[in-house]
mmCIF file of C-alpha atoms in Angstrom:
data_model
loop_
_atom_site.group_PDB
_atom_site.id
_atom_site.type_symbol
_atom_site.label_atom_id
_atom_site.label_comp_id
_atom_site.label_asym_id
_atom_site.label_seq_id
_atom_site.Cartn_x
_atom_site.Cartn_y
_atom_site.Cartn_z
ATOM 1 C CA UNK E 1 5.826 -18.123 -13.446
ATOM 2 C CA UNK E 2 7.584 -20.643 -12.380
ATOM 3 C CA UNK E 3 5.844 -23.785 -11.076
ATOM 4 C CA UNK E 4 6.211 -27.734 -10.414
ATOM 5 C CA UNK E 5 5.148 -30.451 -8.602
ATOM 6 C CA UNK E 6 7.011 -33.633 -7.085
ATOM 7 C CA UNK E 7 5.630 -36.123 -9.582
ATOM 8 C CA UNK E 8 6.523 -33.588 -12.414
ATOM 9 C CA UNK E 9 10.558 -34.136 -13.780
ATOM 10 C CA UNK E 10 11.044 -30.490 -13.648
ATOM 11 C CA UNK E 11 14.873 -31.418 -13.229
ATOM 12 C CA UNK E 12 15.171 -33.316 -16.012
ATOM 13 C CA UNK E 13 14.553 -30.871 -18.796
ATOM 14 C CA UNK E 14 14.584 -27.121 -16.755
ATOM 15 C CA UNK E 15 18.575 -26.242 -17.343
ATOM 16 C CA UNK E 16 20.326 -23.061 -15.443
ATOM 17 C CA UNK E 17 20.111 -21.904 -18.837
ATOM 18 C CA UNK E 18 16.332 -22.201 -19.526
ATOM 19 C CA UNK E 19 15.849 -20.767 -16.203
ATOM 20 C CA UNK E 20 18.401 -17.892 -16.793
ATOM 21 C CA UNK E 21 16.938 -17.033 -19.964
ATOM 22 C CA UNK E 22 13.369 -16.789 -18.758
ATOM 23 C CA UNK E 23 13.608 -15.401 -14.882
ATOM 24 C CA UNK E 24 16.965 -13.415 -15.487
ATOM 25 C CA UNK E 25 15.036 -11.115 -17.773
ATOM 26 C CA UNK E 26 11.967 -10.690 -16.000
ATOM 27 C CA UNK E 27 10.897 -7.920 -13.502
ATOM 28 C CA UNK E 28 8.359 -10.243 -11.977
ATOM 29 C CA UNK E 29 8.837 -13.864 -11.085
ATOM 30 C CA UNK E 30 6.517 -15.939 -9.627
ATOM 31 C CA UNK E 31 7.713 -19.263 -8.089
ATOM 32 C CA UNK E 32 5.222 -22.070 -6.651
ATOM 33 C CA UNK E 33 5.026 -25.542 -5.734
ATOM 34 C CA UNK E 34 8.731 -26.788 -6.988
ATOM 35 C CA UNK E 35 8.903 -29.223 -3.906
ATOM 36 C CA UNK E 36 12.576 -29.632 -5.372
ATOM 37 C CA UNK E 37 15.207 -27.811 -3.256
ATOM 38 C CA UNK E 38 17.965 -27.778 -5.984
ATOM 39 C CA UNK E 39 15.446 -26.892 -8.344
ATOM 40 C CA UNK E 40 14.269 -24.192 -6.131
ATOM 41 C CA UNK E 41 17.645 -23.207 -5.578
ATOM 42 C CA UNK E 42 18.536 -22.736 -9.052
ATOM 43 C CA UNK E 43 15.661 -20.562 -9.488
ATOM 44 C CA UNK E 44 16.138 -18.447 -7.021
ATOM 45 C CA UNK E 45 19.849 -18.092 -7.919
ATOM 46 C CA UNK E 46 18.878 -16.043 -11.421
ATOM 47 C CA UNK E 47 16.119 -13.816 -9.620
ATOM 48 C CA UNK E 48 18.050 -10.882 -10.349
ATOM 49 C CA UNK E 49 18.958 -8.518 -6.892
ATOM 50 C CA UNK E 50 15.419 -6.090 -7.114
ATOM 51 C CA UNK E 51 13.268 -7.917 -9.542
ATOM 52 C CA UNK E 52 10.163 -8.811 -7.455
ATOM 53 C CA UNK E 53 9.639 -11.997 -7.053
ATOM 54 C CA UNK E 54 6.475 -14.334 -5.362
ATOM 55 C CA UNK E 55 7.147 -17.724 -3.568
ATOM 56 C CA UNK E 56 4.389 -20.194 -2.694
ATOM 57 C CA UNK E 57 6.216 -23.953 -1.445
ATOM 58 C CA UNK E 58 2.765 -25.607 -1.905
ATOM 59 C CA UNK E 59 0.944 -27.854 0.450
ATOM 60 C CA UNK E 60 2.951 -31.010 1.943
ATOM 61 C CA UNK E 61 3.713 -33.287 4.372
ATOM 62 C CA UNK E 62 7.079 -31.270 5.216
ATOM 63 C CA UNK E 63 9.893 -33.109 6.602
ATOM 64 C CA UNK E 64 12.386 -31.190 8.800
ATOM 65 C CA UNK E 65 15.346 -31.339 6.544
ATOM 66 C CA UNK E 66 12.954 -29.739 3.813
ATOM 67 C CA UNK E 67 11.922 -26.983 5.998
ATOM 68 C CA UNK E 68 15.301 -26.193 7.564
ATOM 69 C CA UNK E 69 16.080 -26.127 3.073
ATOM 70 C CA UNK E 70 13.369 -23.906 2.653
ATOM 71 C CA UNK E 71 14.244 -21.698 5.601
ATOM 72 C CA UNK E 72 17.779 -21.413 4.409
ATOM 73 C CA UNK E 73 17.253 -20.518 0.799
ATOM 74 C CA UNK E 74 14.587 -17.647 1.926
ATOM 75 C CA UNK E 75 17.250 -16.798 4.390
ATOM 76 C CA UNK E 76 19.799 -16.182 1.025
ATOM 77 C CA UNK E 77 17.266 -15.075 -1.061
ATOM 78 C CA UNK E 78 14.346 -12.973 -0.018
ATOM 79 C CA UNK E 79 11.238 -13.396 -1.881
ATOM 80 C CA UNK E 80 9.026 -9.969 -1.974
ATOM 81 C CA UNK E 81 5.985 -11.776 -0.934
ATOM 82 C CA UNK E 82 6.096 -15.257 0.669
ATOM 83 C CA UNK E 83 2.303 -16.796 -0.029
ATOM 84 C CA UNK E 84 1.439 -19.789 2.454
ATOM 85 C CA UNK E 85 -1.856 -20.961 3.670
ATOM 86 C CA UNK E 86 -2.652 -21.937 7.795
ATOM 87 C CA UNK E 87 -0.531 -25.296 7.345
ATOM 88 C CA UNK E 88 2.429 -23.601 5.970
ATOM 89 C CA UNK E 89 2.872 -20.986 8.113
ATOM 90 C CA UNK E 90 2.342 -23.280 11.099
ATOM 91 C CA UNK E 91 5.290 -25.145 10.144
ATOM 92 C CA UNK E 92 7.559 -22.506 8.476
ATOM 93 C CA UNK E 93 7.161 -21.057 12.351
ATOM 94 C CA UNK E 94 6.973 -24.110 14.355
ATOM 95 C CA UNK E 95 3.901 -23.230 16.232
ATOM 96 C CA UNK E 96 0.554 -24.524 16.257
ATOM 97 C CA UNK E 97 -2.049 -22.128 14.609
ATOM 98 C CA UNK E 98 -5.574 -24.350 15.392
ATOM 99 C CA UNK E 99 -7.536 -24.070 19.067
ATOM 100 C CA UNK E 100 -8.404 -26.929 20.801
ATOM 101 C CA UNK E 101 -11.489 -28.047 18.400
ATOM 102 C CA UNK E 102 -8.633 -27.840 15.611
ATOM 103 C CA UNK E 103 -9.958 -24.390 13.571
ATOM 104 C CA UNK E 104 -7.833 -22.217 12.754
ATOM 105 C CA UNK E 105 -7.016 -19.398 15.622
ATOM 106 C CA UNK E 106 -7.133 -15.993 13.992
ATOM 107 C CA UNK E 107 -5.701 -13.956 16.318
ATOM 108 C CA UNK E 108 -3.172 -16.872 16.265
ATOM 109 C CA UNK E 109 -2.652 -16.750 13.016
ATOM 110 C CA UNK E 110 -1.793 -12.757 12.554
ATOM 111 C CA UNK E 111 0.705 -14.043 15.119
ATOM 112 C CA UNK E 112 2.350 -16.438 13.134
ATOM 113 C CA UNK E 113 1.607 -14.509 9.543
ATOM 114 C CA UNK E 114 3.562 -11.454 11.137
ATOM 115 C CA UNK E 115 6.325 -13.832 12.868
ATOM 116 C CA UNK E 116 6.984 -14.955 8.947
ATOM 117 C CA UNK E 117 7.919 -11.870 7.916
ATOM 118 C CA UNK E 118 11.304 -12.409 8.549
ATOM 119 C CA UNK E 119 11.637 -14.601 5.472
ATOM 120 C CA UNK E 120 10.303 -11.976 3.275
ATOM 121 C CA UNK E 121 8.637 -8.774 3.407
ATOM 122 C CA UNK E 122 5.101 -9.308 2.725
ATOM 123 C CA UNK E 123 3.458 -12.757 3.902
ATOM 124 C CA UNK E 124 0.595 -13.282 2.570
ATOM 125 C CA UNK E 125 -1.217 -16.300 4.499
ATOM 126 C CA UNK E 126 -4.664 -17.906 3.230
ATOM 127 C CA UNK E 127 -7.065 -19.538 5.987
ATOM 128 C CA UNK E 128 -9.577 -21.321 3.949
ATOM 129 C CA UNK E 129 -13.105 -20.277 5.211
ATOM 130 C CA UNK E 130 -11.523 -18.247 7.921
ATOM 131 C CA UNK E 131 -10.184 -15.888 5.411
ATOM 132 C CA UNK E 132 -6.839 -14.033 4.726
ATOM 133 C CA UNK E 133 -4.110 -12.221 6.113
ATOM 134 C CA UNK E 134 -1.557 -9.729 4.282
ATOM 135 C CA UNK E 135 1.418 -9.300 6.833
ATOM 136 C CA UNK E 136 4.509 -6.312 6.525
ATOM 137 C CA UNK E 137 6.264 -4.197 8.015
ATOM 138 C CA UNK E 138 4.878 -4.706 11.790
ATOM 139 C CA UNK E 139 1.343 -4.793 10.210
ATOM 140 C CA UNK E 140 -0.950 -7.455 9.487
ATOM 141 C CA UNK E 141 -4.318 -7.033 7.687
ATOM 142 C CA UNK E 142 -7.391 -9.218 7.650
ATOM 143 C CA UNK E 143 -9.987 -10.130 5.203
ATOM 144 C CA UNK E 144 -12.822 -12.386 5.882
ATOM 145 C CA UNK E 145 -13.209 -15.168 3.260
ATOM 146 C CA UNK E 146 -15.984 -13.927 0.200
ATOM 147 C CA UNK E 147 -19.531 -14.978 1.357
ATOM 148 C CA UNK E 148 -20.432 -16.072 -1.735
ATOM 149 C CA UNK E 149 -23.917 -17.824 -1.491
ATOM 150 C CA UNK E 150 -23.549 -21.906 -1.429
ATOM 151 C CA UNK E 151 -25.481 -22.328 -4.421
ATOM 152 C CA UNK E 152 -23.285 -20.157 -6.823
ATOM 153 C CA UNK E 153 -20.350 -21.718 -5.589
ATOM 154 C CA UNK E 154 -19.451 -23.842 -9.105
ATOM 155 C CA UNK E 155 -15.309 -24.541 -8.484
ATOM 156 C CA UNK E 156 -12.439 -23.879 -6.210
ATOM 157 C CA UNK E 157 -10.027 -24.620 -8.969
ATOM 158 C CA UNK E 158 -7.704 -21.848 -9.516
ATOM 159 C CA UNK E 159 -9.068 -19.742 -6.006
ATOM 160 C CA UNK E 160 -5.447 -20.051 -4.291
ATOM 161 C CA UNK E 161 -3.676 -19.084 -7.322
ATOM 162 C CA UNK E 162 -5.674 -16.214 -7.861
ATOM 163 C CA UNK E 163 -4.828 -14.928 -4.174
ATOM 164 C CA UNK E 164 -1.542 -15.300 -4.775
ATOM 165 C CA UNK E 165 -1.540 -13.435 -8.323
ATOM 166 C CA UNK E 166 -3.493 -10.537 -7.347
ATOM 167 C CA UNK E 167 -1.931 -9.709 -4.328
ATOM 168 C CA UNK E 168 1.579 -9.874 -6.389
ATOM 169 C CA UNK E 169 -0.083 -7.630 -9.049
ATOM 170 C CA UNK E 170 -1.271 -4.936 -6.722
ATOM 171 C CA UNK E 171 1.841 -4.742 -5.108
ATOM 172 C CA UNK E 172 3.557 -4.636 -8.263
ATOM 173 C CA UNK E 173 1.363 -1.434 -8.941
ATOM 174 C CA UNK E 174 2.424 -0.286 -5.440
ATOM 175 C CA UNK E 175 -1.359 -0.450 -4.168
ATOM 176 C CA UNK E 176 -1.862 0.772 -0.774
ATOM 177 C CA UNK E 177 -1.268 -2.391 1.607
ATOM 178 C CA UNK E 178 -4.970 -1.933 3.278
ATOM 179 C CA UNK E 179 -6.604 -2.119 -0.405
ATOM 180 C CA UNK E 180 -5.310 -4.924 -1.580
ATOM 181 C CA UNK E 181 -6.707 -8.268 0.279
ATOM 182 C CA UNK E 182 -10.637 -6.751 -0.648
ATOM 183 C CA UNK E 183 -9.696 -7.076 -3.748
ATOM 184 C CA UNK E 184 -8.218 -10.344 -3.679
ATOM 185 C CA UNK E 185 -11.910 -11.386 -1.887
ATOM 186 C CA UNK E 186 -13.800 -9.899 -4.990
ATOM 187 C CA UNK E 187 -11.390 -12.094 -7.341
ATOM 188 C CA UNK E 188 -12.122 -15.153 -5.345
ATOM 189 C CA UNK E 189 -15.639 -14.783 -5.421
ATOM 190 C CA UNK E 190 -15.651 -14.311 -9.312
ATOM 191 C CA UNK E 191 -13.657 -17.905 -9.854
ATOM 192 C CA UNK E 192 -15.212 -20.071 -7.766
ATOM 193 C CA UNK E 193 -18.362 -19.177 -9.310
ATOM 194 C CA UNK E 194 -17.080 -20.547 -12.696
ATOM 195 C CA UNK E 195 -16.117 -24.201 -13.944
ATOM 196 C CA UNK E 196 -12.146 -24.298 -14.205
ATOM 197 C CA UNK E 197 -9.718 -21.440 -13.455
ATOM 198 C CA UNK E 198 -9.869 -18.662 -16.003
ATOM 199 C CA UNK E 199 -7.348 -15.889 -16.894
ATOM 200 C CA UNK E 200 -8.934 -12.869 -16.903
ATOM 201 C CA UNK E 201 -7.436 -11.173 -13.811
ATOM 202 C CA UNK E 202 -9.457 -8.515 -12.955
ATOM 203 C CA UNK E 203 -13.208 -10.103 -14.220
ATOM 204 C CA UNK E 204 -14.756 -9.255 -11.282
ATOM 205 C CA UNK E 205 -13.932 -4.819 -11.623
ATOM 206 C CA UNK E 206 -15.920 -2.778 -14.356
ATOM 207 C CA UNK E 207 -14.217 -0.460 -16.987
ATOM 208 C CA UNK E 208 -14.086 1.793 -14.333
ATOM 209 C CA UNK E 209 -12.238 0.024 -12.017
ATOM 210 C CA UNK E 210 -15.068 -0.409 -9.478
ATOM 211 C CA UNK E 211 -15.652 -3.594 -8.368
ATOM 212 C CA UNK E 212 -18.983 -5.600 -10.388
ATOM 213 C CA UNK E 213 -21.453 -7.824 -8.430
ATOM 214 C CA UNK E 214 -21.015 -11.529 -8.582
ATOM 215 C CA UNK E 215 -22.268 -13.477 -11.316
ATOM 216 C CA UNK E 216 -26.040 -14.772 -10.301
ATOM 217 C CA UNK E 217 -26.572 -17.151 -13.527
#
């Protein structure tokens, strides 16, 4: 994985051959929050033609010229899964996804999730408390957001990483499209009921792969 943020010198010390050596020889590269276009560039350039690959740009303040960047290098180099949340997308597309009280449109939304598709396969788009959308191939599903009871909510630290990682896992074990975002909810609901992000993946399934109830303590 792959990952920076603008007040991070990720340029400074990430050479093409660092970045060769690590994401040339992997069959699964995730890519999030660089904010730095030639550093983003340069990543993108040693994704190897096949390897699958996961892109999340991060939340910001977008200026054109970094969009019309962005648009370009997806444009050169298609990223399996583009991950975005209701802001993202909005701009990516240049259309507004919010009704007139300002929340986020749903139907809208599949709109805009399925429009994005033509910067990468699968679009995976992330609407806070109005849940989550998996767009491909003329499809778009819908998940609500976990209803996990106020009280057991303990941290949201690590929640929009953990979208983003499952839904690149399950596709990575070629998981029927409709199946995965569920299981992305379930995964949800077990971090944000823990302090901190964790790394156990798949905390929330039993040994036999069924799915456990959330943690009440």
């Amino acid at each position: 994985m792959v990952r920076g943020r603008t007040r991070d010198p990720m340029g400074d010390y990430l050479t093409d051959e660092m970045i060769s050596d690590t994401v040339g020889n992997a069959n699964a590269v995730v890519v999030a929050s660089l904010k730095d276009m030639s550093l983003t560039r340069r990543v993108f350039r040693h994704i190897p033609d096949g390897a699958f690959s996961s892109f999340n740009p991060g939340s910001s303040d977008y200026k054109k010229q970094y969009l019309g960047e962005l648009r370009d290098i997806m444009s050169e180099h298609p990223p399996t899964v583009l991950a975005v949340n209701d802001q993202e997308v909005s701009q990516l597309v240049g259309e507004n996804i919010r009704d007139e009280k300002g929340e986020v449109d749903v139907d809208q939304a599949r709109r805009l999730a399925g429009k994005a598709t033509r910067y990468a396969p699968y679009v995976l788009c992330t609407l806070g408390a109005s849940g989550m959308l998996l767009a491909y191939n003329g499809d778009v599903e819908y998940h609500p957001a976990p209803d996990v009871p106020p009280h057991l909510v303990k941290d949201t630290l690590g929640a929009g990483d953990r979208t983003h990682v499952i839904v690149a896992d399950l596709l990575k074990r070629q998981t029927p499209e409709e199946d995965i975002l569920p299981q992305v909810a379930q995964g949800v609901a077990s971090v944000i009921q823990v302090r901190g992000a964790h790394a156990d993946l798949y905390s929330s399934f039993n040994s036999n792969g069924q799915h456990s109830e959330w943690i009440t303590s």
